[in-house]
């Protein structure tokens, strides 16, 4: 009998170590996806589907609610920090310990040891999260098999220091171009200076008062900022073009269309020759008012905090599934050479999720 490469009877910290010792840098996840698929197929209470190097396992118990537990299986490139190392203080070191093989280990442990949960469960393991958005495995599954991701509530086990992080802010980047007319700077009055025309844009940004809306009990904090400015032809030429790159980070009570309309309105009286949407990723509502989420909050304890950066929770949100981040890793050490996770955090997260799903 072939030996199963992933032994799901290991406890979550030991399983985390095993996963870290199973390298899966983005683009190179096949072997780990194979091992996860094989281990899950051995569990009779789950059906298992696979799309590329993405594995989805589900219970079908006819429960009133379905909850999705999701995590990416890739890591950033290894930095002399594999294999993993457990020190005397109960800290596990290595690439992916925090982001997010400890979270994946918790998913696998719940999959293996909670055969009759109080809510139907969907486990999603996906590839290519740490690279360009168009490669993201969760996005591919969402496009090809959105029904696999259906649910009432989703938890991404991304590093959050065992705190609940609700929703995420959207991010919109626009290029605001002003136009002028070139002339020799010795006779500047013959032209029109595009850099000077950008002054009202900068004034608008400097005086902008960002909102701090409360949504589902979480306080978000928006921001509208210039992140780049480009203009100028030569030391003796009046410039005919200036581009201000503006980034709007917005709270999840605005849709993508509303966020864009807001930015257009802010700069409505500026003399803008060209307004280009360079990049746009929508926000995600925390969804903490949903009954499944409320029960989750009660089981895991603590107070939820808002997520200011963009995360994959918004991919679930786009499918109509409210989602939060809750995982044992520490985001502050993610991607670092000295990445690590406290064993106690892994065990704590597993216990809290188990309590929620078996109460
Ligand atoms: Zn991650």
mmCIF file of C-alpha atoms and ligand atoms in Angstrom:
data_model
loop_
_atom_site.group_PDB
_atom_site.id
_atom_site.type_symbol
_atom_site.label_atom_id
_atom_site.label_comp_id
_atom_site.label_asym_id
_atom_site.label_seq_id
_atom_site.Cartn_x
_atom_site.Cartn_y
_atom_site.Cartn_z
ATOM 1 C CA UNK A 1 0.000 0.000 0.000
ATOM 2 C CA UNK A 2 1.381 3.393 -0.968
ATOM 3 C CA UNK A 3 2.148 5.648 1.934
ATOM 4 C CA UNK A 4 -0.065 8.729 2.085
ATOM 5 C CA UNK A 5 2.277 11.676 1.785
ATOM 6 C CA UNK A 6 0.208 13.789 4.165
ATOM 7 C CA UNK A 7 -0.721 12.146 7.431
ATOM 8 C CA UNK A 8 -3.846 13.920 8.668
ATOM 9 C CA UNK A 9 -3.638 12.159 12.025
ATOM 10 C CA UNK A 10 -0.728 14.446 12.934
ATOM 11 C CA UNK A 11 -1.717 17.337 15.176
ATOM 12 C CA UNK A 12 -1.995 20.738 13.499
ATOM 13 C CA UNK A 13 1.466 22.050 14.479
ATOM 14 C CA UNK A 14 3.156 18.829 13.288
ATOM 15 C CA UNK A 15 1.094 18.949 10.113
ATOM 16 C CA UNK A 16 2.181 22.579 9.599
ATOM 17 C CA UNK A 17 5.814 21.473 9.813
ATOM 18 C CA UNK A 18 5.136 18.686 7.319
ATOM 19 C CA UNK A 19 3.508 21.175 4.912
ATOM 20 C CA UNK A 20 6.408 23.623 5.232
ATOM 21 C CA UNK A 21 8.816 20.787 4.433
ATOM 22 C CA UNK A 22 6.776 20.172 1.274
ATOM 23 C CA UNK A 23 7.904 23.191 -0.809
ATOM 24 C CA UNK A 24 5.183 24.794 -2.945
ATOM 25 C CA UNK A 25 6.422 28.120 -4.230
ATOM 26 C CA UNK A 26 3.846 29.788 -6.501
ATOM 27 C CA UNK A 27 3.701 27.958 -9.842
ATOM 28 C CA UNK A 28 5.085 24.795 -8.286
ATOM 29 C CA UNK A 29 2.115 23.581 -6.248
ATOM 30 C CA UNK A 30 1.257 20.387 -8.150
ATOM 31 C CA UNK A 31 2.939 17.906 -5.787
ATOM 32 C CA UNK A 32 1.318 19.475 -2.738
ATOM 33 C CA UNK A 33 -2.085 19.703 -4.451
ATOM 34 C CA UNK A 34 -1.718 15.983 -5.334
ATOM 35 C CA UNK A 35 -0.920 15.120 -1.718
ATOM 36 C CA UNK A 36 -3.830 17.178 -0.373
ATOM 37 C CA UNK A 37 -6.223 15.637 -2.893
ATOM 38 C CA UNK A 38 -5.064 12.115 -2.031
ATOM 39 C CA UNK A 39 -5.360 12.700 1.705
ATOM 40 C CA UNK A 40 -8.867 14.173 1.354
ATOM 41 C CA UNK A 41 -10.088 11.415 -0.979
ATOM 42 C CA UNK A 42 -9.379 8.953 1.811
ATOM 43 C CA UNK A 43 -12.064 10.661 3.930
ATOM 44 C CA UNK A 44 -15.436 9.043 3.176
ATOM 45 C CA UNK A 45 -17.511 11.992 4.440
ATOM 46 C CA UNK A 46 -16.126 14.350 1.772
ATOM 47 C CA UNK A 47 -16.560 14.680 -1.978
ATOM 48 C CA UNK A 48 -13.439 16.015 -3.654
ATOM 49 C CA UNK A 49 -13.159 18.102 -6.838
ATOM 50 C CA UNK A 50 -10.076 19.367 -8.523
ATOM 51 C CA UNK A 51 -9.472 22.117 -11.080
ATOM 52 C CA UNK A 52 -5.831 22.664 -12.008
ATOM 53 C CA UNK A 53 -3.917 22.678 -8.739
ATOM 54 C CA UNK A 54 -6.981 23.737 -6.793
ATOM 55 C CA UNK A 55 -8.727 21.203 -4.575
ATOM 56 C CA UNK A 56 -12.236 21.597 -3.174
ATOM 57 C CA UNK A 57 -13.708 19.126 -0.681
ATOM 58 C CA UNK A 58 -17.273 19.244 0.609
ATOM 59 C CA UNK A 59 -19.615 17.605 3.066
ATOM 60 C CA UNK A 60 -23.216 16.993 1.933
ATOM 61 C CA UNK A 61 -25.154 16.616 5.148
ATOM 62 C CA UNK A 62 -28.153 18.758 4.235
ATOM 63 C CA UNK A 63 -27.410 21.264 6.982
ATOM 64 C CA UNK A 64 -29.197 24.634 7.008
ATOM 65 C CA UNK A 65 -25.967 26.547 6.420
ATOM 66 C CA UNK A 66 -22.771 25.997 4.491
ATOM 67 C CA UNK A 67 -19.447 27.455 5.578
ATOM 68 C CA UNK A 68 -16.334 27.714 3.404
ATOM 69 C CA UNK A 69 -12.831 27.369 4.887
ATOM 70 C CA UNK A 70 -10.273 28.517 2.334
ATOM 71 C CA UNK A 71 -6.512 28.858 2.072
ATOM 72 C CA UNK A 72 -3.788 29.168 -0.512
ATOM 73 C CA UNK A 73 -1.170 26.447 -0.686
ATOM 74 C CA UNK A 74 1.606 28.440 -2.361
ATOM 75 C CA UNK A 75 4.353 30.424 -0.689
ATOM 76 C CA UNK A 76 6.746 33.166 -1.690
ATOM 77 C CA UNK A 77 10.232 31.936 -2.749
ATOM 78 C CA UNK A 78 12.167 30.043 -0.092
ATOM 79 C CA UNK A 79 14.895 32.074 1.638
ATOM 80 C CA UNK A 80 17.123 29.392 3.232
ATOM 81 C CA UNK A 81 14.211 28.776 5.597
ATOM 82 C CA UNK A 82 13.141 25.240 4.669
ATOM 83 C CA UNK A 83 13.003 22.680 6.247
ATOM 84 C CA UNK A 84 11.066 23.991 9.198
ATOM 85 C CA UNK A 85 12.548 24.164 12.670
ATOM 86 C CA UNK A 86 10.711 23.959 15.992
ATOM 87 C CA UNK A 87 12.528 25.784 18.794
ATOM 88 C CA UNK A 88 12.368 25.254 22.559
ATOM 89 C CA UNK A 89 9.869 28.104 22.999
ATOM 90 C CA UNK A 90 7.177 26.449 20.919
ATOM 91 C CA UNK A 91 7.837 28.551 17.824
ATOM 92 C CA UNK A 92 7.911 26.930 14.390
ATOM 93 C CA UNK A 93 10.221 28.636 11.874
ATOM 94 C CA UNK A 94 10.204 28.377 8.096
ATOM 95 C CA UNK A 95 8.803 29.594 4.788
ATOM 96 C CA UNK A 96 5.014 29.550 4.881
ATOM 97 C CA UNK A 97 4.689 28.875 8.623
ATOM 98 C CA UNK A 98 2.589 32.034 8.992
ATOM 99 C CA UNK A 99 1.479 32.632 5.395
ATOM 100 C CA UNK A 100 -0.222 30.285 5.425
ATOM 101 C CA UNK A 101 0.583 26.621 5.901
ATOM 102 C CA UNK A 102 -0.453 26.789 9.554
ATOM 103 C CA UNK A 103 -3.893 27.871 8.298
ATOM 104 C CA UNK A 104 -3.908 25.078 5.708
ATOM 105 C CA UNK A 105 -2.980 22.592 8.453
ATOM 106 C CA UNK A 106 -5.964 23.754 10.505
ATOM 107 C CA UNK A 107 -8.242 23.327 7.461
ATOM 108 C CA UNK A 108 -6.929 19.795 6.909
ATOM 109 C CA UNK A 109 -7.337 18.905 10.584
ATOM 110 C CA UNK A 110 -10.942 20.102 10.624
ATOM 111 C CA UNK A 111 -11.578 18.204 7.384
ATOM 112 C CA UNK A 112 -10.160 15.017 8.842
ATOM 113 C CA UNK A 113 -11.572 15.155 12.360
ATOM 114 C CA UNK A 114 -15.024 16.773 12.104
ATOM 115 C CA UNK A 115 -16.988 14.266 9.994
ATOM 116 C CA UNK A 116 -20.405 15.496 11.174
ATOM 117 C CA UNK A 117 -20.164 19.286 11.546
ATOM 118 C CA UNK A 118 -23.201 21.365 12.529
ATOM 119 C CA UNK A 119 -22.912 23.249 9.225
ATOM 120 C CA UNK A 120 -22.029 21.812 5.858
ATOM 121 C CA UNK A 121 -18.392 22.511 5.119
ATOM 122 C CA UNK A 122 -16.469 23.360 1.982
ATOM 123 C CA UNK A 123 -12.670 23.247 2.093
ATOM 124 C CA UNK A 124 -10.863 25.183 -0.624
ATOM 125 C CA UNK A 125 -7.120 24.804 -1.246
ATOM 126 C CA UNK A 126 -5.858 27.016 -4.077
ATOM 127 C CA UNK A 127 -2.678 27.964 -5.873
ATOM 128 C CA UNK A 128 -0.906 31.132 -7.005
ATOM 129 C CA UNK A 129 -2.096 33.587 -4.395
ATOM 130 C CA UNK A 130 1.319 35.192 -3.943
ATOM 131 C CA UNK A 131 1.663 36.214 -7.597
ATOM 132 C CA UNK A 132 -0.248 38.254 -10.193
ATOM 133 C CA UNK A 133 -4.008 38.373 -9.649
ATOM 134 C CA UNK A 134 -4.842 36.758 -13.015
ATOM 135 C CA UNK A 135 -3.035 33.562 -11.914
ATOM 136 C CA UNK A 136 -4.921 33.263 -8.617
ATOM 137 C CA UNK A 137 -6.439 29.788 -8.285
ATOM 138 C CA UNK A 138 -9.397 31.006 -6.257
ATOM 139 C CA UNK A 139 -10.231 33.366 -9.106
ATOM 140 C CA UNK A 140 -9.968 30.475 -11.599
ATOM 141 C CA UNK A 141 -12.316 28.282 -9.552
ATOM 142 C CA UNK A 142 -14.703 31.240 -9.134
ATOM 143 C CA UNK A 143 -14.819 31.648 -12.921
ATOM 144 C CA UNK A 144 -15.049 27.965 -13.892
ATOM 145 C CA UNK A 145 -17.003 26.446 -10.992
ATOM 146 C CA UNK A 146 -18.641 29.182 -8.909
ATOM 147 C CA UNK A 147 -21.006 26.554 -7.445
ATOM 148 C CA UNK A 148 -18.020 24.890 -5.713
ATOM 149 C CA UNK A 149 -17.557 28.074 -3.674
ATOM 150 C CA UNK A 150 -21.207 28.575 -2.729
ATOM 151 C CA UNK A 151 -21.862 29.152 0.951
ATOM 152 C CA UNK A 152 -23.404 31.377 3.599
ATOM 153 C CA UNK A 153 -20.124 32.528 5.066
ATOM 154 C CA UNK A 154 -16.418 32.024 4.342
ATOM 155 C CA UNK A 155 -13.320 32.073 6.512
ATOM 156 C CA UNK A 156 -9.917 32.566 4.893
ATOM 157 C CA UNK A 157 -7.229 31.217 7.170
ATOM 158 C CA UNK A 158 -4.745 33.909 6.163
ATOM 159 C CA UNK A 159 -2.407 35.127 8.905
ATOM 160 C CA UNK A 160 -4.428 37.364 11.234
ATOM 161 C CA UNK A 161 -2.842 36.528 14.596
ATOM 162 C CA UNK A 162 -5.964 34.542 15.551
ATOM 163 C CA UNK A 163 -8.076 37.718 15.356
ATOM 164 C CA UNK A 164 -11.064 38.151 13.095
ATOM 165 C CA UNK A 165 -10.491 40.623 10.301
ATOM 166 C CA UNK A 166 -13.702 41.578 8.555
ATOM 167 C CA UNK A 167 -14.163 42.471 4.936
ATOM 168 C CA UNK A 168 -11.561 44.496 3.121
ATOM 169 C CA UNK A 169 -11.259 47.929 1.586
ATOM 170 C CA UNK A 170 -11.375 48.400 -2.163
ATOM 171 C CA UNK A 171 -8.543 49.934 -4.120
ATOM 172 C CA UNK A 172 -8.860 52.133 -7.189
ATOM 173 C CA UNK A 173 -5.950 53.688 -9.044
ATOM 174 C CA UNK A 174 -6.557 56.422 -11.593
ATOM 175 C CA UNK A 175 -4.256 58.506 -13.765
ATOM 176 C CA UNK A 176 -5.241 62.167 -13.976
ATOM 177 C CA UNK A 177 -3.610 63.887 -16.952
ATOM 178 C CA UNK A 178 -3.493 67.593 -17.474
ATOM 179 C CA UNK A 179 -2.630 69.062 -20.860
ATOM 180 C CA UNK A 180 -0.709 72.188 -21.818
ATOM 181 C CA UNK A 181 1.246 73.534 -24.708
ATOM 182 C CA UNK A 182 4.989 73.312 -25.158
ATOM 183 C CA UNK A 183 7.055 76.440 -25.501
ATOM 184 C CA UNK A 184 10.619 77.551 -24.814
ATOM 185 C CA UNK A 185 10.826 78.393 -21.139
ATOM 186 C CA UNK A 186 12.495 81.692 -22.054
ATOM 187 C CA UNK A 187 9.134 82.691 -23.515
ATOM 188 C CA UNK A 188 6.891 80.685 -21.239
ATOM 189 C CA UNK A 189 3.892 82.929 -21.945
ATOM 190 C CA UNK A 190 3.777 81.435 -25.435
ATOM 191 C CA UNK A 191 2.773 78.053 -23.985
ATOM 192 C CA UNK A 192 0.672 76.600 -21.206
ATOM 193 C CA UNK A 193 2.192 74.665 -18.303
ATOM 194 C CA UNK A 194 0.602 71.239 -17.670
ATOM 195 C CA UNK A 195 2.434 70.836 -14.330
ATOM 196 C CA UNK A 196 0.899 74.079 -13.070
ATOM 197 C CA UNK A 197 -2.493 72.816 -14.228
ATOM 198 C CA UNK A 198 -2.057 69.881 -11.854
ATOM 199 C CA UNK A 199 -1.977 72.241 -8.845
ATOM 200 C CA UNK A 200 -5.762 72.129 -8.282
ATOM 201 C CA UNK A 201 -5.599 68.307 -8.256
ATOM 202 C CA UNK A 202 -2.939 68.380 -5.545
ATOM 203 C CA UNK A 203 -4.860 71.001 -3.589
ATOM 204 C CA UNK A 204 -7.963 68.824 -3.713
ATOM 205 C CA UNK A 205 -5.945 65.814 -2.446
ATOM 206 C CA UNK A 206 -4.243 67.784 0.324
ATOM 207 C CA UNK A 207 -7.549 69.039 1.686
ATOM 208 C CA UNK A 208 -9.485 65.790 1.192
ATOM 209 C CA UNK A 209 -11.200 64.552 4.338
ATOM 210 C CA UNK A 210 -11.437 60.753 4.276
ATOM 211 C CA UNK A 211 -14.492 59.046 5.743
ATOM 212 C CA UNK A 212 -14.273 56.623 8.673
ATOM 213 C CA UNK A 213 -17.556 54.759 8.321
ATOM 214 C CA UNK A 214 -18.793 52.121 10.772
ATOM 215 C CA UNK A 215 -19.945 48.988 8.961
ATOM 216 C CA UNK A 216 -21.149 45.921 10.873
ATOM 217 C CA UNK A 217 -19.492 47.361 13.984
ATOM 218 C CA UNK A 218 -16.076 47.862 12.324
ATOM 219 C CA UNK A 219 -14.544 51.252 11.698
ATOM 220 C CA UNK A 220 -12.966 51.582 8.279
ATOM 221 C CA UNK A 221 -10.642 54.379 7.212
ATOM 222 C CA UNK A 222 -10.598 55.574 3.643
ATOM 223 C CA UNK A 223 -7.766 57.390 1.919
ATOM 224 C CA UNK A 224 -7.322 59.369 -1.278
ATOM 225 C CA UNK A 225 -3.683 59.962 -2.084
ATOM 226 C CA UNK A 226 -1.339 60.899 -4.886
ATOM 227 C CA UNK A 227 1.130 58.026 -5.180
ATOM 228 C CA UNK A 228 3.105 59.315 -8.188
ATOM 229 C CA UNK A 229 3.493 62.391 -10.333
ATOM 230 C CA UNK A 230 5.148 62.624 -13.692
ATOM 231 C CA UNK A 231 5.754 65.579 -15.963
ATOM 232 C CA UNK A 232 8.451 67.591 -17.679
ATOM 233 C CA UNK A 233 10.208 67.467 -21.024
ATOM 234 C CA UNK A 234 13.525 69.237 -20.548
ATOM 235 C CA UNK A 235 15.072 71.956 -18.427
ATOM 236 C CA UNK A 236 14.104 74.630 -20.943
ATOM 237 C CA UNK A 237 10.685 73.450 -22.114
ATOM 238 C CA UNK A 238 7.241 74.313 -20.747
ATOM 239 C CA UNK A 239 5.689 70.827 -20.268
ATOM 240 C CA UNK A 240 2.577 69.899 -22.194
ATOM 241 C CA UNK A 241 1.615 66.833 -20.098
ATOM 242 C CA UNK A 242 1.501 66.050 -16.397
ATOM 243 C CA UNK A 243 0.123 62.842 -14.873
ATOM 244 C CA UNK A 244 -0.884 62.480 -11.246
ATOM 245 C CA UNK A 245 -1.469 58.874 -10.135
ATOM 246 C CA UNK A 246 -4.116 58.759 -7.450
ATOM 247 C CA UNK A 247 -4.983 55.771 -5.250
ATOM 248 C CA UNK A 248 -8.365 55.619 -3.547
ATOM 249 C CA UNK A 249 -8.711 53.069 -0.719
ATOM 250 C CA UNK A 250 -12.376 52.850 0.082
ATOM 251 C CA UNK A 251 -14.668 51.238 2.615
ATOM 252 C CA UNK A 252 -16.932 48.337 1.655
ATOM 253 C CA UNK A 253 -20.137 50.362 1.748
ATOM 254 C CA UNK A 254 -19.225 51.709 -1.697
ATOM 255 C CA UNK A 255 -19.563 49.636 -4.858
ATOM 256 C CA UNK A 256 -16.860 49.855 -7.518
ATOM 257 C CA UNK A 257 -19.114 52.161 -9.553
ATOM 258 C CA UNK A 258 -19.780 54.410 -6.559
ATOM 259 C CA UNK A 259 -16.085 54.616 -5.714
ATOM 260 C CA UNK A 260 -15.255 55.631 -9.264
ATOM 261 C CA UNK A 261 -18.085 58.166 -9.353
ATOM 262 C CA UNK A 262 -16.821 59.645 -6.076
ATOM 263 C CA UNK A 263 -13.302 60.136 -7.420
ATOM 264 C CA UNK A 264 -14.637 61.747 -10.597
ATOM 265 C CA UNK A 265 -16.708 64.097 -8.468
ATOM 266 C CA UNK A 266 -13.767 65.075 -6.219
ATOM 267 C CA UNK A 267 -11.851 66.288 -9.258
ATOM 268 C CA UNK A 268 -14.856 67.537 -11.201
ATOM 269 C CA UNK A 269 -13.745 71.180 -11.371
ATOM 270 C CA UNK A 270 -10.098 70.393 -12.097
ATOM 271 C CA UNK A 271 -9.095 70.831 -15.701
ATOM 272 C CA UNK A 272 -8.369 67.187 -16.508
ATOM 273 C CA UNK A 273 -7.627 66.292 -20.121
ATOM 274 C CA UNK A 274 -7.662 62.532 -19.567
ATOM 275 C CA UNK A 275 -9.004 60.373 -16.735
ATOM 276 C CA UNK A 276 -7.735 56.764 -16.917
ATOM 277 C CA UNK A 277 -8.763 53.902 -14.614
ATOM 278 C CA UNK A 278 -5.468 52.057 -14.181
ATOM 279 C CA UNK A 279 -6.493 49.354 -11.694
ATOM 280 C CA UNK A 280 -9.561 48.538 -9.656
ATOM 281 C CA UNK A 281 -10.359 45.839 -7.097
ATOM 282 C CA UNK A 282 -13.642 46.090 -5.238
ATOM 283 C CA UNK A 283 -14.159 46.084 -1.494
ATOM 284 C CA UNK A 284 -15.765 43.284 0.522
ATOM 285 C CA UNK A 285 -18.408 43.687 3.198
ATOM 286 C CA UNK A 286 -17.531 42.072 6.534
ATOM 287 C CA UNK A 287 -20.891 40.317 6.624
ATOM 288 C CA UNK A 288 -20.689 39.995 10.412
ATOM 289 C CA UNK A 289 -24.444 40.466 10.750
ATOM 290 C CA UNK A 290 -25.108 37.102 9.074
ATOM 291 C CA UNK A 291 -26.194 34.466 11.658
ATOM 292 C CA UNK A 292 -23.349 32.092 10.691
ATOM 293 C CA UNK A 293 -20.874 34.939 11.178
ATOM 294 C CA UNK A 294 -22.397 35.942 14.504
ATOM 295 C CA UNK A 295 -22.061 32.365 15.745
ATOM 296 C CA UNK A 296 -18.497 32.346 14.477
ATOM 297 C CA UNK A 297 -17.676 35.552 16.373
ATOM 298 C CA UNK A 298 -19.203 34.112 19.538
ATOM 299 C CA UNK A 299 -17.115 30.936 19.196
ATOM 300 C CA UNK A 300 -13.771 32.553 18.393
ATOM 301 C CA UNK A 301 -14.185 35.477 20.791
ATOM 302 C CA UNK A 302 -12.395 38.811 20.674
ATOM 303 C CA UNK A 303 -13.451 41.816 18.645
ATOM 304 C CA UNK A 304 -13.293 41.897 14.894
ATOM 305 C CA UNK A 305 -11.077 44.505 13.288
ATOM 306 C CA UNK A 306 -11.336 45.868 9.764
ATOM 307 C CA UNK A 307 -8.974 44.827 6.991
ATOM 308 C CA UNK A 308 -7.563 47.870 5.237
ATOM 309 C CA UNK A 309 -5.630 46.044 2.533
ATOM 310 C CA UNK A 310 -7.214 44.103 -0.322
ATOM 311 C CA UNK A 311 -7.476 40.323 0.159
ATOM 312 C CA UNK A 312 -9.154 37.312 -1.413
ATOM 313 C CA UNK A 313 -12.161 37.776 0.879
ATOM 314 C CA UNK A 314 -13.413 40.152 -1.776
ATOM 315 C CA UNK A 315 -13.462 37.290 -4.321
ATOM 316 C CA UNK A 316 -15.988 35.562 -2.049
ATOM 317 C CA UNK A 317 -17.845 38.802 -1.572
ATOM 318 C CA UNK A 318 -18.161 39.129 -5.356
ATOM 319 C CA UNK A 319 -19.865 35.708 -5.326
ATOM 320 C CA UNK A 320 -22.260 36.912 -2.645
ATOM 321 C CA UNK A 321 -20.501 35.048 0.186
ATOM 322 C CA UNK A 322 -19.535 37.270 3.134
ATOM 323 C CA UNK A 323 -16.011 36.429 4.264
ATOM 324 C CA UNK A 324 -13.469 37.169 6.972
ATOM 325 C CA UNK A 325 -9.809 36.431 7.605
ATOM 326 C CA UNK A 326 -9.043 34.312 10.656
ATOM 327 C CA UNK A 327 -5.829 32.348 10.864
ATOM 328 C CA UNK A 328 -3.017 31.426 13.232
ATOM 329 C CA UNK A 329 -0.174 33.140 11.349
ATOM 330 C CA UNK A 330 1.229 36.588 11.998
ATOM 331 C CA UNK A 331 0.980 38.841 8.936
ATOM 332 C CA UNK A 332 3.893 40.944 10.178
ATOM 333 C CA UNK A 333 6.382 38.108 9.614
ATOM 334 C CA UNK A 334 4.832 36.820 6.388
ATOM 335 C CA UNK A 335 7.258 36.731 3.440
ATOM 336 C CA UNK A 336 10.226 37.316 5.729
ATOM 337 C CA UNK A 337 13.332 35.183 6.052
ATOM 338 C CA UNK A 338 12.594 34.752 9.757
ATOM 339 C CA UNK A 339 8.939 33.809 9.171
ATOM 340 C CA UNK A 340 7.532 31.860 12.111
ATOM 341 C CA UNK A 341 4.369 30.957 13.963
ATOM 342 C CA UNK A 342 3.609 30.159 17.590
ATOM 343 C CA UNK A 343 2.469 26.544 17.975
ATOM 344 C CA UNK A 344 0.003 27.688 20.624
ATOM 345 C CA UNK A 345 -1.733 29.938 18.028
ATOM 346 C CA UNK A 346 -2.196 27.026 15.637
ATOM 347 C CA UNK A 347 -3.769 24.876 18.338
ATOM 348 C CA UNK A 348 -5.919 27.798 19.517
ATOM 349 C CA UNK A 349 -7.326 28.456 16.012
ATOM 350 C CA UNK A 350 -8.079 24.791 15.483
ATOM 351 C CA UNK A 351 -9.874 24.561 18.837
ATOM 352 C CA UNK A 352 -11.955 27.687 18.197
ATOM 353 C CA UNK A 353 -13.033 26.539 14.734
ATOM 354 C CA UNK A 354 -13.829 23.094 16.076
ATOM 355 C CA UNK A 355 -15.950 24.632 18.845
ATOM 356 C CA UNK A 356 -17.867 26.699 16.283
ATOM 357 C CA UNK A 357 -18.474 23.762 13.972
ATOM 358 C CA UNK A 358 -19.425 21.196 16.596
ATOM 359 C CA UNK A 359 -21.371 23.274 19.174
HETATM 360 ZN ZN1 LIG B 1 -1.302 34.570 2.310
#
